[in-house]
CSV table of C-alpha atoms in Angstrom, one decimal:
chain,number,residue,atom,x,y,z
A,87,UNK,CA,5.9,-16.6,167.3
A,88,UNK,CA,5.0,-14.1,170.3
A,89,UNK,CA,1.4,-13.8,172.1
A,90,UNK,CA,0.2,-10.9,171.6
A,91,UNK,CA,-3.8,-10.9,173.2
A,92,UNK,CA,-6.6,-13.0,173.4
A,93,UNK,CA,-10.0,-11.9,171.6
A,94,UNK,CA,-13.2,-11.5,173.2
A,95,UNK,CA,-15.7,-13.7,171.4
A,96,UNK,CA,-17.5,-10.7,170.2
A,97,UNK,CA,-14.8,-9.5,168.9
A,98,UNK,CA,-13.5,-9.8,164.7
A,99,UNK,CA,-9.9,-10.0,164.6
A,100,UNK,CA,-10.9,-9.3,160.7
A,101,UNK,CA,-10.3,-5.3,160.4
A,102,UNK,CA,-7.1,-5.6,162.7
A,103,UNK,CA,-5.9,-8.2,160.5
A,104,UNK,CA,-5.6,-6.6,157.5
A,105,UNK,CA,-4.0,-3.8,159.2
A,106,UNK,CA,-1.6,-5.7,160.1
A,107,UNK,CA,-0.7,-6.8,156.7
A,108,UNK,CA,-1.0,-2.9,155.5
A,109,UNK,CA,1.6,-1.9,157.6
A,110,UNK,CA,4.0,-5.1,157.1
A,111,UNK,CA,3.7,-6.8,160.3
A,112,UNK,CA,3.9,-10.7,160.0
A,113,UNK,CA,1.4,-12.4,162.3
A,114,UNK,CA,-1.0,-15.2,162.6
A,115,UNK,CA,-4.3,-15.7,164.0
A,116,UNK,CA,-4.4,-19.1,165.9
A,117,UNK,CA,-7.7,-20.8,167.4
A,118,UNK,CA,-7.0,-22.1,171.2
A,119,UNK,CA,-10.0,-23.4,172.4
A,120,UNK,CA,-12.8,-21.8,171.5
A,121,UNK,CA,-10.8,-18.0,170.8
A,122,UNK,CA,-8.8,-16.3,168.4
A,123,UNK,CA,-5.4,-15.3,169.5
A,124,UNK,CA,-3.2,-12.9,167.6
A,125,UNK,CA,0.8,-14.1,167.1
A,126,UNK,CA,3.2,-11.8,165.6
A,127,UNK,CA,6.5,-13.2,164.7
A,128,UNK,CA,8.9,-9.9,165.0
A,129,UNK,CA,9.1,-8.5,169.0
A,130,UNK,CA,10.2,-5.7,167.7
A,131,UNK,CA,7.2,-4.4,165.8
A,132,UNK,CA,5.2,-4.9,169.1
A,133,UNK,CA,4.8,-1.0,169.3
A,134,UNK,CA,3.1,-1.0,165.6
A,135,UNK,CA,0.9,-3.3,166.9
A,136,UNK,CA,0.0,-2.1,170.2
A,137,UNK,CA,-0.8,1.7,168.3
A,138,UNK,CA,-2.9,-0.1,166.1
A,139,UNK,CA,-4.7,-2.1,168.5
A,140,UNK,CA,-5.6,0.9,170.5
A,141,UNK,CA,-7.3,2.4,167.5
A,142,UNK,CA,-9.0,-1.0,166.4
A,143,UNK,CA,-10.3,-1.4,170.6
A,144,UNK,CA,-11.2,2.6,170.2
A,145,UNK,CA,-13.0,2.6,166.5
A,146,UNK,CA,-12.0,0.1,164.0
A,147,UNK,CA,-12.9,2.2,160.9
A,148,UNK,CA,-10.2,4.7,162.3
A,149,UNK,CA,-7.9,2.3,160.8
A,150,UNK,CA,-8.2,2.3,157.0
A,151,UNK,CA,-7.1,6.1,158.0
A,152,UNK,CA,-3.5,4.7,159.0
A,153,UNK,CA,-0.9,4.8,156.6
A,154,UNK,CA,2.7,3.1,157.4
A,155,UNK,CA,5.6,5.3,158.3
A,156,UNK,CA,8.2,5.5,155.8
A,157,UNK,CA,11.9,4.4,157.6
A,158,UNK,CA,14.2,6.6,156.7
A,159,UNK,CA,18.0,5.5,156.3
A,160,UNK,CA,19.4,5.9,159.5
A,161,UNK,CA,16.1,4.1,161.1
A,162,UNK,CA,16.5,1.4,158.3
A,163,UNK,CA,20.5,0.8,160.2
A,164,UNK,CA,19.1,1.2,163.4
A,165,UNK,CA,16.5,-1.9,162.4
A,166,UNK,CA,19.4,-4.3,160.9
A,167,UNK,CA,21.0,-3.5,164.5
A,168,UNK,CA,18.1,-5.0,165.9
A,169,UNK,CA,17.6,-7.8,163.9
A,170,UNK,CA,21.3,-8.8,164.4
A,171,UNK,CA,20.8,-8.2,168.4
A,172,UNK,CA,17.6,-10.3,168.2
A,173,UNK,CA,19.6,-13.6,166.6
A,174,UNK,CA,23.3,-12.8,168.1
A,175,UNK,CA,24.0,-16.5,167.4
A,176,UNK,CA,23.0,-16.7,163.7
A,177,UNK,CA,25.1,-13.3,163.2
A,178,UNK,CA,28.3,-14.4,164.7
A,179,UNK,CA,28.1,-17.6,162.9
A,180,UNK,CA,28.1,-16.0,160.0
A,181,UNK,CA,30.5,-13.0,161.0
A,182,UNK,CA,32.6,-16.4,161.4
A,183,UNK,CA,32.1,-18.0,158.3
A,184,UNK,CA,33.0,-15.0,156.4
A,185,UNK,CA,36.5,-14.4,158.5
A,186,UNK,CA,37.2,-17.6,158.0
A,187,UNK,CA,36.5,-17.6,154.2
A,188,UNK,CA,39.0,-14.3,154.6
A,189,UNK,CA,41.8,-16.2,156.0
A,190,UNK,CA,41.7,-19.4,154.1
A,191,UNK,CA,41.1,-17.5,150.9
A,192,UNK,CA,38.4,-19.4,150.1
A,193,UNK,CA,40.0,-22.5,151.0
A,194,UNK,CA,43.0,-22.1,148.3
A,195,UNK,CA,45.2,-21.7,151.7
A,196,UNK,CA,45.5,-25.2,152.4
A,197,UNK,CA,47.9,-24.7,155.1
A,198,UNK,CA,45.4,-22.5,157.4
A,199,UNK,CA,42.4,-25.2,155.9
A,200,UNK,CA,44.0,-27.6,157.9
A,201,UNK,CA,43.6,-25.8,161.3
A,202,UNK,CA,40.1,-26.3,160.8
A,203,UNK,CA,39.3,-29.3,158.5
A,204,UNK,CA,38.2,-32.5,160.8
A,205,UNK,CA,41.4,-33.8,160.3
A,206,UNK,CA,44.7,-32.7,159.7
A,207,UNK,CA,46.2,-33.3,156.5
A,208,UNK,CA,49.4,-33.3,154.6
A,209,UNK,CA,50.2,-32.8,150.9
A,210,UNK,CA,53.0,-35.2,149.3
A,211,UNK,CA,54.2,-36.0,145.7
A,212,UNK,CA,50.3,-35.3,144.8
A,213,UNK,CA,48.9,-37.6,148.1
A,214,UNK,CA,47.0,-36.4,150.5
A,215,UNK,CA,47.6,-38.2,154.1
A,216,UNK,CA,45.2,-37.6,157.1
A,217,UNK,CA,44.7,-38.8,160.7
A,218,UNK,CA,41.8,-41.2,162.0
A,219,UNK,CA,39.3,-39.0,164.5
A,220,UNK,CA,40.4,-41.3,166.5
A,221,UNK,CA,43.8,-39.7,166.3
A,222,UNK,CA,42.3,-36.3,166.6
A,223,UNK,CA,40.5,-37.4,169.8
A,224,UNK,CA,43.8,-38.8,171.3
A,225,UNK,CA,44.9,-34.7,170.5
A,226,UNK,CA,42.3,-33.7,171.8
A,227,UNK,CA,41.4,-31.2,168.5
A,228,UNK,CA,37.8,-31.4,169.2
A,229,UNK,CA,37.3,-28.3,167.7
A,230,UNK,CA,37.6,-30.0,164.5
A,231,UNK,CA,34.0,-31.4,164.5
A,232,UNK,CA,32.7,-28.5,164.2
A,233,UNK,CA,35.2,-26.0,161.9
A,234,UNK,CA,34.5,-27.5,158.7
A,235,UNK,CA,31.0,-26.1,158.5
A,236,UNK,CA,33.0,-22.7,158.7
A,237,UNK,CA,34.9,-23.6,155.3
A,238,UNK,CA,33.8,-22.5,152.1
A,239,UNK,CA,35.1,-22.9,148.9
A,240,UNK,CA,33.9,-20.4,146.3
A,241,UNK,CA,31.9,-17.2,146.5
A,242,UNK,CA,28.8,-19.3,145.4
A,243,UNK,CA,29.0,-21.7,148.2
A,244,UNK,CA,29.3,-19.2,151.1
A,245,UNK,CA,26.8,-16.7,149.5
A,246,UNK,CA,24.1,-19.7,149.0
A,247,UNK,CA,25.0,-20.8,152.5
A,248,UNK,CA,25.0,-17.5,154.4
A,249,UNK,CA,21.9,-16.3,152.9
A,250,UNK,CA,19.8,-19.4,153.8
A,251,UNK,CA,21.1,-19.7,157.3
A,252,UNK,CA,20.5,-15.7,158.0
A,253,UNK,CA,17.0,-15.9,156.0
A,254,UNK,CA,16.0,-19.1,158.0
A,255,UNK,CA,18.0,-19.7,161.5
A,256,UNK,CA,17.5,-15.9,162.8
A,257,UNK,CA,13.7,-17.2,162.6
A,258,UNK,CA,14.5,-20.2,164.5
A,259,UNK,CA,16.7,-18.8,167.1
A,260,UNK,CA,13.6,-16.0,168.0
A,261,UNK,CA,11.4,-19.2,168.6
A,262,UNK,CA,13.7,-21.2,169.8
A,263,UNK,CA,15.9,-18.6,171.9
A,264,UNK,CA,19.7,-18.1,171.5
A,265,UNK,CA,21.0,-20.9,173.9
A,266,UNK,CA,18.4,-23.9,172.3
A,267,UNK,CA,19.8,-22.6,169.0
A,268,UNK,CA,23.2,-22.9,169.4
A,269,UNK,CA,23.2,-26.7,170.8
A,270,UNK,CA,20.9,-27.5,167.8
A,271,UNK,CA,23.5,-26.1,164.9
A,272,UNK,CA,26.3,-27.8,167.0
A,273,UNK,CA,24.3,-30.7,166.9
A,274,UNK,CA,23.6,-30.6,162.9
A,275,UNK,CA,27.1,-29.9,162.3
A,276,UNK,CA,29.0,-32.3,164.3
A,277,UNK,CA,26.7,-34.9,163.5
A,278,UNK,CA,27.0,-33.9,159.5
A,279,UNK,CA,30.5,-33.2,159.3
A,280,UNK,CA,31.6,-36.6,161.6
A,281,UNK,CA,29.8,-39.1,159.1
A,282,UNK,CA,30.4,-37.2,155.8
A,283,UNK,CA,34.2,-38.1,156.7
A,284,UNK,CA,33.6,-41.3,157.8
A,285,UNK,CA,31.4,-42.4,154.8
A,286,UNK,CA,33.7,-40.6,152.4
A,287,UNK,CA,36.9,-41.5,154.0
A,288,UNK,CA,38.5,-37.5,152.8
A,289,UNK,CA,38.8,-34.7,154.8
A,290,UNK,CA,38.6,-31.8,152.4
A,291,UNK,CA,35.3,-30.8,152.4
A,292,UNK,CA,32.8,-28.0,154.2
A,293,UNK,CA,30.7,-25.7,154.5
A,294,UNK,CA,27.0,-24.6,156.4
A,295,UNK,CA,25.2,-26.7,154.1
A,296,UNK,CA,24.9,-29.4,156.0
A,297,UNK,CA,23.2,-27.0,158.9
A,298,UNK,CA,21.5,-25.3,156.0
A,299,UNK,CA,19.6,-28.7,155.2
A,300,UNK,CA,19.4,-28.7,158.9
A,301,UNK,CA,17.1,-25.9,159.9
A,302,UNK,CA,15.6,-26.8,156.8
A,303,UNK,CA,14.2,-30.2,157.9
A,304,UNK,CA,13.4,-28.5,161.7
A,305,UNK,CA,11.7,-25.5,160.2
A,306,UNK,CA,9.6,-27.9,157.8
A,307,UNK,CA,8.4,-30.2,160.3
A,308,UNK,CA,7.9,-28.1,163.2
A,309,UNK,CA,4.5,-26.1,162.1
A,310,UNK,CA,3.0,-30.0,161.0
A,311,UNK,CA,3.6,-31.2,164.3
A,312,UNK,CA,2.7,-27.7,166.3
A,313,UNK,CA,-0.1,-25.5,165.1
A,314,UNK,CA,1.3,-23.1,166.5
A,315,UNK,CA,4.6,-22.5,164.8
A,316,UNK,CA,4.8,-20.4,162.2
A,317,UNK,CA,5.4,-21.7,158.6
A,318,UNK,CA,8.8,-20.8,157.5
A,319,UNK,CA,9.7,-23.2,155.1
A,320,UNK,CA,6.7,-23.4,152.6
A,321,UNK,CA,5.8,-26.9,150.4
A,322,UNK,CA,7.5,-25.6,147.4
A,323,UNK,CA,10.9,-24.5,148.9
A,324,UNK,CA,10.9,-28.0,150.7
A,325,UNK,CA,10.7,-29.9,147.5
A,326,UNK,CA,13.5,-27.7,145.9
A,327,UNK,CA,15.6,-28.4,148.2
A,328,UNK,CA,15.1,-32.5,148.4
A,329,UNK,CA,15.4,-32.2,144.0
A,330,UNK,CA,19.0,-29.9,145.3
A,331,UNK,CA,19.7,-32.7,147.9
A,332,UNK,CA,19.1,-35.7,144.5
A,333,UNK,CA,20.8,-33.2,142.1
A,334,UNK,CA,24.1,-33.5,144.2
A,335,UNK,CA,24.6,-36.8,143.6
A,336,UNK,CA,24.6,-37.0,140.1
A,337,UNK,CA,27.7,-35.6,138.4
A,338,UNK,CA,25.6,-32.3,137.2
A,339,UNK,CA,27.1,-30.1,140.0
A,340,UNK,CA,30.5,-30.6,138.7
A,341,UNK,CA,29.2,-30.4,135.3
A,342,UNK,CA,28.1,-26.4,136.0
A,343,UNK,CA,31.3,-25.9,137.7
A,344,UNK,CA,30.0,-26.4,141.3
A,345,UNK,CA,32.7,-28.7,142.6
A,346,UNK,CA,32.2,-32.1,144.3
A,347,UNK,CA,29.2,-31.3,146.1
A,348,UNK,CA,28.9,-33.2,150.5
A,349,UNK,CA,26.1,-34.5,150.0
A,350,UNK,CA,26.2,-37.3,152.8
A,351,UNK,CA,26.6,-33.6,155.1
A,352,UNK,CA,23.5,-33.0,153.3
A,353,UNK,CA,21.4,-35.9,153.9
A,354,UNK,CA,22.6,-36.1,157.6
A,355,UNK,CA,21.9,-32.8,158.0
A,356,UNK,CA,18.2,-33.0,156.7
A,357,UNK,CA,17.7,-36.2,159.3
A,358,UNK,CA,19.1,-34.5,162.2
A,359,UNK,CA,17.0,-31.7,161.2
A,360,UNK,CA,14.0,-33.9,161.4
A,361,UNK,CA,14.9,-36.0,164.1
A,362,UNK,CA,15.3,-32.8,166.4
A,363,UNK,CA,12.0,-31.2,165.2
A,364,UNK,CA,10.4,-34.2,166.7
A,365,UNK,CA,12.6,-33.9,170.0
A,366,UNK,CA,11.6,-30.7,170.4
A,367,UNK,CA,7.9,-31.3,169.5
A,368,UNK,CA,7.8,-33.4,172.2
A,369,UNK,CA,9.5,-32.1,174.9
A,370,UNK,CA,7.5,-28.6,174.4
A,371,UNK,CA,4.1,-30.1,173.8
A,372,UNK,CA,3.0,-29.6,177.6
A,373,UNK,CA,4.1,-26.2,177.7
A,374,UNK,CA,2.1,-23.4,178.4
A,375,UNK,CA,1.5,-20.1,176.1
């Protein structure tokens, strides 16, 4: 969420409010110590807000007059330009994931898979045999940690994956900025991908679900801990995705057709999620707004 201004304690924050909502602008209206102070959560609808703050400061009844301005199509582009430049690292991680999905073909190309699974792997008489990570450290094929949360392995799983992760982490990386984003999915990932392999003991597995659950957790946790955070991830999303996270290990997803489903990239995901909301929390807690 961004500041926008502090009101007077005269002043209703009521008529602007809804005003606000007519013309589509998310926001919230936090107490700090005795005044109201308006948050928006898009930077780049701070003109529509500063026009229709000067008419609320000049005549508040001025603004049931206002009317929102229809985009038209080349404006509509111009806004997904924006919304791509405002969360470059969530965009290029999924610009990734989809050229990735490309050149494995969805994962059917096992030879390309295995530049990127977290191990390499061959394919004899119907065995599979891998390395040890500590094989691939002795390589030094660190890239591997992190590459398997690029593979996907049907048009369900990246579609599911990509949506959540735009929907949710271009949110994330606004509050949290690009460079605080980026170590947290690395985090999530590694972390995900490395025990999923060492619990299951088999390399052939991915996908951003484990980050998914990830932000998930973060984004839950963060507005219960600061006020001020905006609430992404409401109560009923959170409690689809822990009856998902249950669902998965129970043989139903393969029963639909789903596949074997990671869910120990799940669950560590989730936990990292939580466990960096509260390092956050409380690293930020002192700061000033």
């Amino acid at each position: 969420m961004y500041f926008v201004y502090q009101f007077k304690e005269a002043e209703d924050p009521k008529g602007l409010t809804e005003a606000l909502w007519h013309h589509k602008v998310a926001h919230q209206i936090i107490s700090e110590q005795g005044h109201n102070e308006l948050w928006v959560l898009d930077p780049s609808q701070r003109p529509t807000v500063d026009q229709l703050m000067a008419i609320w400061k000049d005549d508040p009844s001025l603004l049931e007059q206002t009317r929102p301005v229809l985009t038209s199509s080349p404006v509509s582009k111009s806004r997904i330009f924006t919304q791509l430049a405002l969360a470059p690292v969530t965009a290029g991680l999924l610009i990734a994931t989809l050229l990735i999905a490309v050149v494995t073909k969805l994962g059917s190309d096992f030879t390309m898979v295995g530049y990127l699974s977290i191990t390499p792997f061959d394919i004899k008489n119907g065995h599979i045999y891998f390395y040890t990570l500590s094989e691939v450290f002795s390589k030094g094929e660190y890239w591997r940690l992190f590459t398997p949360t690029l593979l996907h392995f049907s048009v369900l799983h990246i579609v599911f994956n990509t949506l959540w992760i735009w929907d949710i982490g271009r949110r994330i990386e606004r509050q949290l900025g690009s460079i605080i984003w980026s170590v947290g999915v690395l985090i999530i990932a590694v972390m995900s991908n490395v025990l999923q392999y060492e619990i299951s003991g088999y390399p052939l597995f991915g996908g951003l679900s484990g980050v998914v659950y990830g932000v998930i957790g973060f984004a839950w946790l963060l507005p219960l801990l600061n006020k001020r955070w905006p609430i992404i991830i409401s109560k009923q999303l959170m409690i689809f995705f822990i009856v998902w996270l249950a669902v998965g290990y129970t043989p139903f997803p393969e029963m639909l057709g789903l596949g074997s489903i990671a869910n120990t990239a799940h669950s560590i995901g989730l936990l990292t999620g939580l466990v960096l909301g509260v390092v956050y929390w409380i690293a930020t807690k002192h700061r000033q707004y």
